[in-house]
Tab-separated table of C-alpha atoms in Angstrom:
chain	number	residue	atom	x	y	z
A	1	PRO	CA	42.492	-22.056	0.861
A	2	GLU	CA	38.963	-23.282	0.347
A	3	PRO	CA	36.402	-20.802	-0.984
A	4	LYS	CA	34.011	-19.311	1.556
A	5	THR	CA	30.411	-20.359	1.277
A	6	SER	CA	27.575	-18.024	1.990
A	7	PRO	CA	24.262	-19.067	3.517
A	8	SER	CA	21.648	-20.063	1.029
A	9	SER	CA	19.487	-17.216	-0.161
A	10	ILE	CA	16.640	-19.543	-1.055
A	11	PRO	CA	13.696	-18.668	1.199
A	12	GLU	CA	12.191	-21.444	3.281
A	13	ASN	CA	8.825	-22.665	2.043
A	14	THR	CA	5.932	-22.196	4.461
A	15	ALA	CA	2.826	-24.359	4.414
A	16	PRO	CA	-0.276	-22.875	2.788
A	17	THR	CA	-3.378	-22.137	4.845
A	18	ALA	CA	-6.895	-23.543	4.543
A	19	ASP	CA	-10.035	-21.954	5.969
A	20	ILE	CA	-13.485	-23.546	5.636
A	21	MET	CA	-16.135	-20.821	5.428
A	22	SER	CA	-19.192	-23.010	4.779
A	23	PRO	CA	-20.668	-25.130	6.196
A	24	ILE	CA	-19.853	-23.828	9.652
A	25	TYR	CA	-18.473	-25.936	12.504
A	26	GLY	CA	-21.241	-27.882	14.256
A	27	GLU	CA	-23.877	-27.166	11.613
A	28	ASN	CA	-26.826	-29.575	11.290
A	29	LEU	CA	-27.543	-30.446	7.666
A	30	PRO	CA	-30.588	-32.335	6.379
A	31	ALA	CA	-29.866	-35.539	4.466
A	32	ASP	CA	-30.786	-35.712	0.787
A	33	GLU	CA	-30.243	-31.970	0.252
A	34	PRO	CA	-27.400	-30.312	-1.663
A	35	VAL	CA	-24.497	-29.022	0.450
A	36	GLU	CA	-22.348	-26.083	-0.679
A	37	PHE	CA	-18.743	-26.034	0.461
A	38	VAL	CA	-16.705	-22.821	0.466
A	39	GLY	CA	-13.109	-22.521	1.588
A	40	VAL	CA	-10.224	-20.105	1.155
A	41	ALA	CA	-6.714	-21.245	0.238
A	42	ASP	CA	-3.655	-19.003	0.664
A	43	ASP	CA	0.096	-19.406	0.371
A	44	ALA	CA	2.929	-16.911	0.986
A	45	GLU	CA	5.053	-18.203	-1.888
A	46	SER	CA	2.532	-19.312	-4.533
A	47	GLY	CA	-0.531	-17.863	-6.213
A	48	PRO	CA	-3.897	-19.640	-6.013
A	49	ASP	CA	-3.464	-21.165	-9.480
A	50	ALA	CA	-0.429	-23.139	-8.207
A	51	LEU	CA	-2.319	-24.643	-5.251
A	52	THR	CA	-4.382	-27.820	-5.037
A	53	VAL	CA	-7.379	-28.053	-2.718
A	54	SER	CA	-8.729	-31.444	-1.633
A	55	TRP	CA	-11.910	-31.985	0.392
A	56	PHE	CA	-12.533	-35.142	2.415
A	57	SER	CA	-15.386	-36.495	4.560
A	58	SER	CA	-14.743	-39.006	7.351
A	59	ILE	CA	-17.897	-40.867	6.223
A	60	ASP	CA	-18.160	-40.303	2.457
A	61	GLY	CA	-14.429	-40.178	1.634
A	62	ASP	CA	-12.989	-37.921	-1.084
A	63	LEU	CA	-15.412	-35.158	-2.060
A	64	THR	CA	-13.400	-33.217	-4.678
A	65	THR	CA	-9.941	-31.993	-5.644
A	66	ALA	CA	-9.467	-28.795	-7.645
A	67	VAL	CA	-7.464	-25.601	-8.096
A	68	PRO	CA	-8.964	-22.582	-6.269
A	69	ASP	CA	-10.162	-19.550	-8.240
A	70	GLU	CA	-7.982	-16.438	-8.744
A	71	GLU	CA	-8.963	-15.114	-5.297
A	72	GLY	CA	-8.162	-18.413	-3.556
A	73	TYR	CA	-11.747	-19.617	-3.123
A	74	SER	CA	-12.568	-23.312	-3.426
A	75	THR	CA	-16.305	-23.707	-3.962
A	76	PHE	CA	-18.355	-26.749	-4.935
A	77	THR	CA	-21.739	-28.325	-4.234
A	78	ILE	CA	-22.530	-31.993	-3.731
A	79	ASP	CA	-25.965	-33.556	-4.000
A	80	ALA	CA	-26.001	-34.874	-0.420
A	81	LEU	CA	-23.910	-36.219	2.447
A	82	SER	CA	-24.678	-39.513	4.178
A	83	VAL	CA	-26.461	-39.425	7.548
A	84	GLY	CA	-24.051	-39.149	10.491
A	85	ALA	CA	-21.424	-36.991	12.179
A	86	HIS	CA	-18.845	-35.982	9.556
A	87	THR	CA	-15.379	-34.535	9.987
A	88	ILE	CA	-14.872	-32.452	6.843
A	89	THR	CA	-11.234	-31.660	6.030
A	90	MET	CA	-9.984	-29.128	3.478
A	91	THR	CA	-6.308	-29.655	2.575
A	92	VAL	CA	-4.315	-27.104	0.563
A	93	THR	CA	-1.059	-28.278	-1.045
A	94	ASP	CA	1.539	-25.971	-2.648
A	95	PRO	CA	4.011	-26.807	-5.477
A	96	ALA	CA	6.707	-27.758	-2.916
A	97	SER	CA	4.269	-30.351	-1.424
A	98	ALA	CA	3.796	-28.404	1.814
A	99	ALA	CA	0.226	-28.743	3.062
A	100	GLY	CA	-2.119	-26.947	5.417
A	101	GLU	CA	-5.528	-28.147	6.485
A	102	HIS	CA	-8.676	-27.113	8.310
A	103	SER	CA	-11.335	-29.495	9.658
A	104	ILE	CA	-14.885	-28.964	10.877
A	105	LEU	CA	-17.608	-31.214	12.247
A	106	VAL	CA	-21.091	-31.305	10.721
A	107	ASN	CA	-24.073	-33.483	11.564
A	108	VAL	CA	-26.250	-34.806	8.754
A	109	PHE	CA	-29.697	-35.879	9.943
A	110	GLU	CA	-32.768	-37.554	8.526
A	111	ALA	CA	-35.103	-34.647	7.693
A	112	GLY	CA	-38.743	-34.672	8.765
A	113	LEU	CA	-38.344	-36.232	12.196
A	114	PRO	CA	-40.506	-34.726	14.958
A	115	PRO	CA	-39.016	-32.613	17.762
A	116	THR	CA	-37.542	-34.516	20.712
A	117	LEU	CA	-38.304	-33.876	24.394
A	118	LEU	CA	-34.923	-34.051	26.151
A	119	SER	CA	-36.083	-33.297	29.705
A	120	LEU	CA	-39.166	-32.256	31.671
A	121	ILE	CA	-39.230	-30.571	35.079
A	122	PRO	CA	-40.875	-31.476	37.395
A	123	ASP	CA	-40.581	-35.192	36.725
A	124	ALA	CA	-42.605	-38.082	38.156
A	125	SER	CA	-40.603	-38.170	41.414
A	126	ASP	CA	-41.181	-34.465	42.270
A	127	SER	CA	-43.898	-33.119	44.562
A	128	ALA	CA	-45.423	-29.676	45.101
A	129	VAL	CA	-47.689	-27.909	47.607
A	130	GLU	CA	-51.352	-27.442	46.720
A	131	GLY	CA	-52.132	-23.864	45.676
A	132	GLU	CA	-48.464	-22.955	45.030
A	133	THR	CA	-47.187	-22.048	41.600
A	134	VAL	CA	-45.037	-24.615	39.851
A	135	ALA	CA	-42.711	-23.828	36.967
A	136	LEU	CA	-42.972	-26.339	34.144
A	137	ILE	CA	-39.758	-26.534	32.093
A	138	ALA	CA	-39.191	-28.619	28.993
A	139	GLU	CA	-35.947	-28.887	27.050
A	140	VAL	CA	-36.522	-29.766	23.403
A	141	GLU	CA	-34.473	-30.412	20.288
A	142	ASP	CA	-35.491	-30.215	16.645
A	143	LEU	CA	-32.904	-30.526	13.915
A	144	ASP	CA	-35.371	-29.422	11.217
A	145	ASP	CA	-36.698	-26.191	12.728
A	146	ALA	CA	-35.432	-23.191	14.683
A	147	PHE	CA	-36.522	-23.001	18.325
A	148	ALA	CA	-38.477	-19.811	17.556
A	149	ASP	CA	-40.644	-21.843	15.148
A	150	LEU	CA	-41.636	-24.429	17.781
A	151	THR	CA	-44.430	-24.380	20.339
A	152	VAL	CA	-44.326	-26.503	23.475
A	153	GLU	CA	-47.707	-27.307	24.983
A	154	PHE	CA	-47.820	-28.319	28.621
A	155	GLU	CA	-50.840	-30.238	29.835
A	156	VAL	CA	-51.574	-30.760	33.541
A	157	LYS	CA	-54.221	-33.400	34.319
A	158	SER	CA	-55.716	-34.920	37.419
A	159	THR	CA	-59.195	-35.925	38.573
A	160	GLU	CA	-59.572	-32.360	39.948
A	161	GLN	CA	-57.710	-30.286	37.390
A	162	TYR	CA	-57.054	-29.814	33.703
A	163	ALA	CA	-54.840	-26.962	32.550
A	164	THR	CA	-52.709	-26.180	29.526
A	165	CYS	CA	-50.133	-23.554	28.748
A	166	THR	CA	-47.894	-23.014	25.753
A	167	ALA	CA	-44.429	-21.557	25.366
A	168	THR	CA	-41.809	-21.014	22.677
A	169	PRO	CA	-38.342	-22.401	23.444
A	170	GLY	CA	-35.509	-19.915	23.889
A	171	ASP	CA	-32.103	-20.149	22.216
A	172	ASN	CA	-31.103	-22.937	24.635
A	173	GLY	CA	-34.116	-25.100	23.714
A	174	GLU	CA	-35.930	-24.530	27.022
A	175	ALA	CA	-39.599	-23.590	27.201
A	176	SER	CA	-41.384	-22.850	30.446
A	177	CYS	CA	-44.669	-21.713	31.932
A	178	VAL	CA	-46.230	-21.567	35.388
A	179	VAL	CA	-49.328	-23.346	36.752
A	180	VAL	CA	-51.041	-23.487	40.143
A	181	LEU	CA	-51.608	-27.073	41.224
A	182	GLU	CA	-54.730	-28.296	42.952
A	183	ALA	CA	-54.834	-31.255	45.357
A	184	ASP	CA	-54.346	-34.706	43.870
A	185	THR	CA	-51.687	-36.486	41.874
A	186	VAL	CA	-51.266	-34.829	38.526
A	187	SER	CA	-49.639	-35.909	35.290
A	188	ILE	CA	-47.732	-33.451	33.148
């Protein structure tokens, strides 16, 4: 008779894991400034010193390849990323060539640009009743500064009226204030 074979006792290799800690998904980064990358590599079968971590940008290409430190951290800084929307991918490969990856999106912008007015309510097609209060709402965006650091100044002008009010945008980028309109066509 033929000898009996037993199932293999060699454990199956599982893919390592990759976790990008910094920058965070969706972060806006100014161009021409250093960017620190931090990720954590882990593998059930191999220690960090047996792993290889590669970082890639969809715009700038290969960023670096290295072995993580003894705790599994992969950390490096580059001088700058090119302007644009980058997909950053961290790939961890183990000695058996199994790989795990994690990707994030970051936006690199030209620093120093002024804030942008995205919308203004009311707009030129709206009307209001004389003597009634009207809420003025502006939605703004500024990649350089936090909303709390911005001030939106509303100016209401007509031949009969001149009024200003200021507001700080909330977390959603909206700033608002209230004015009472006098008769006439006004510009905001």
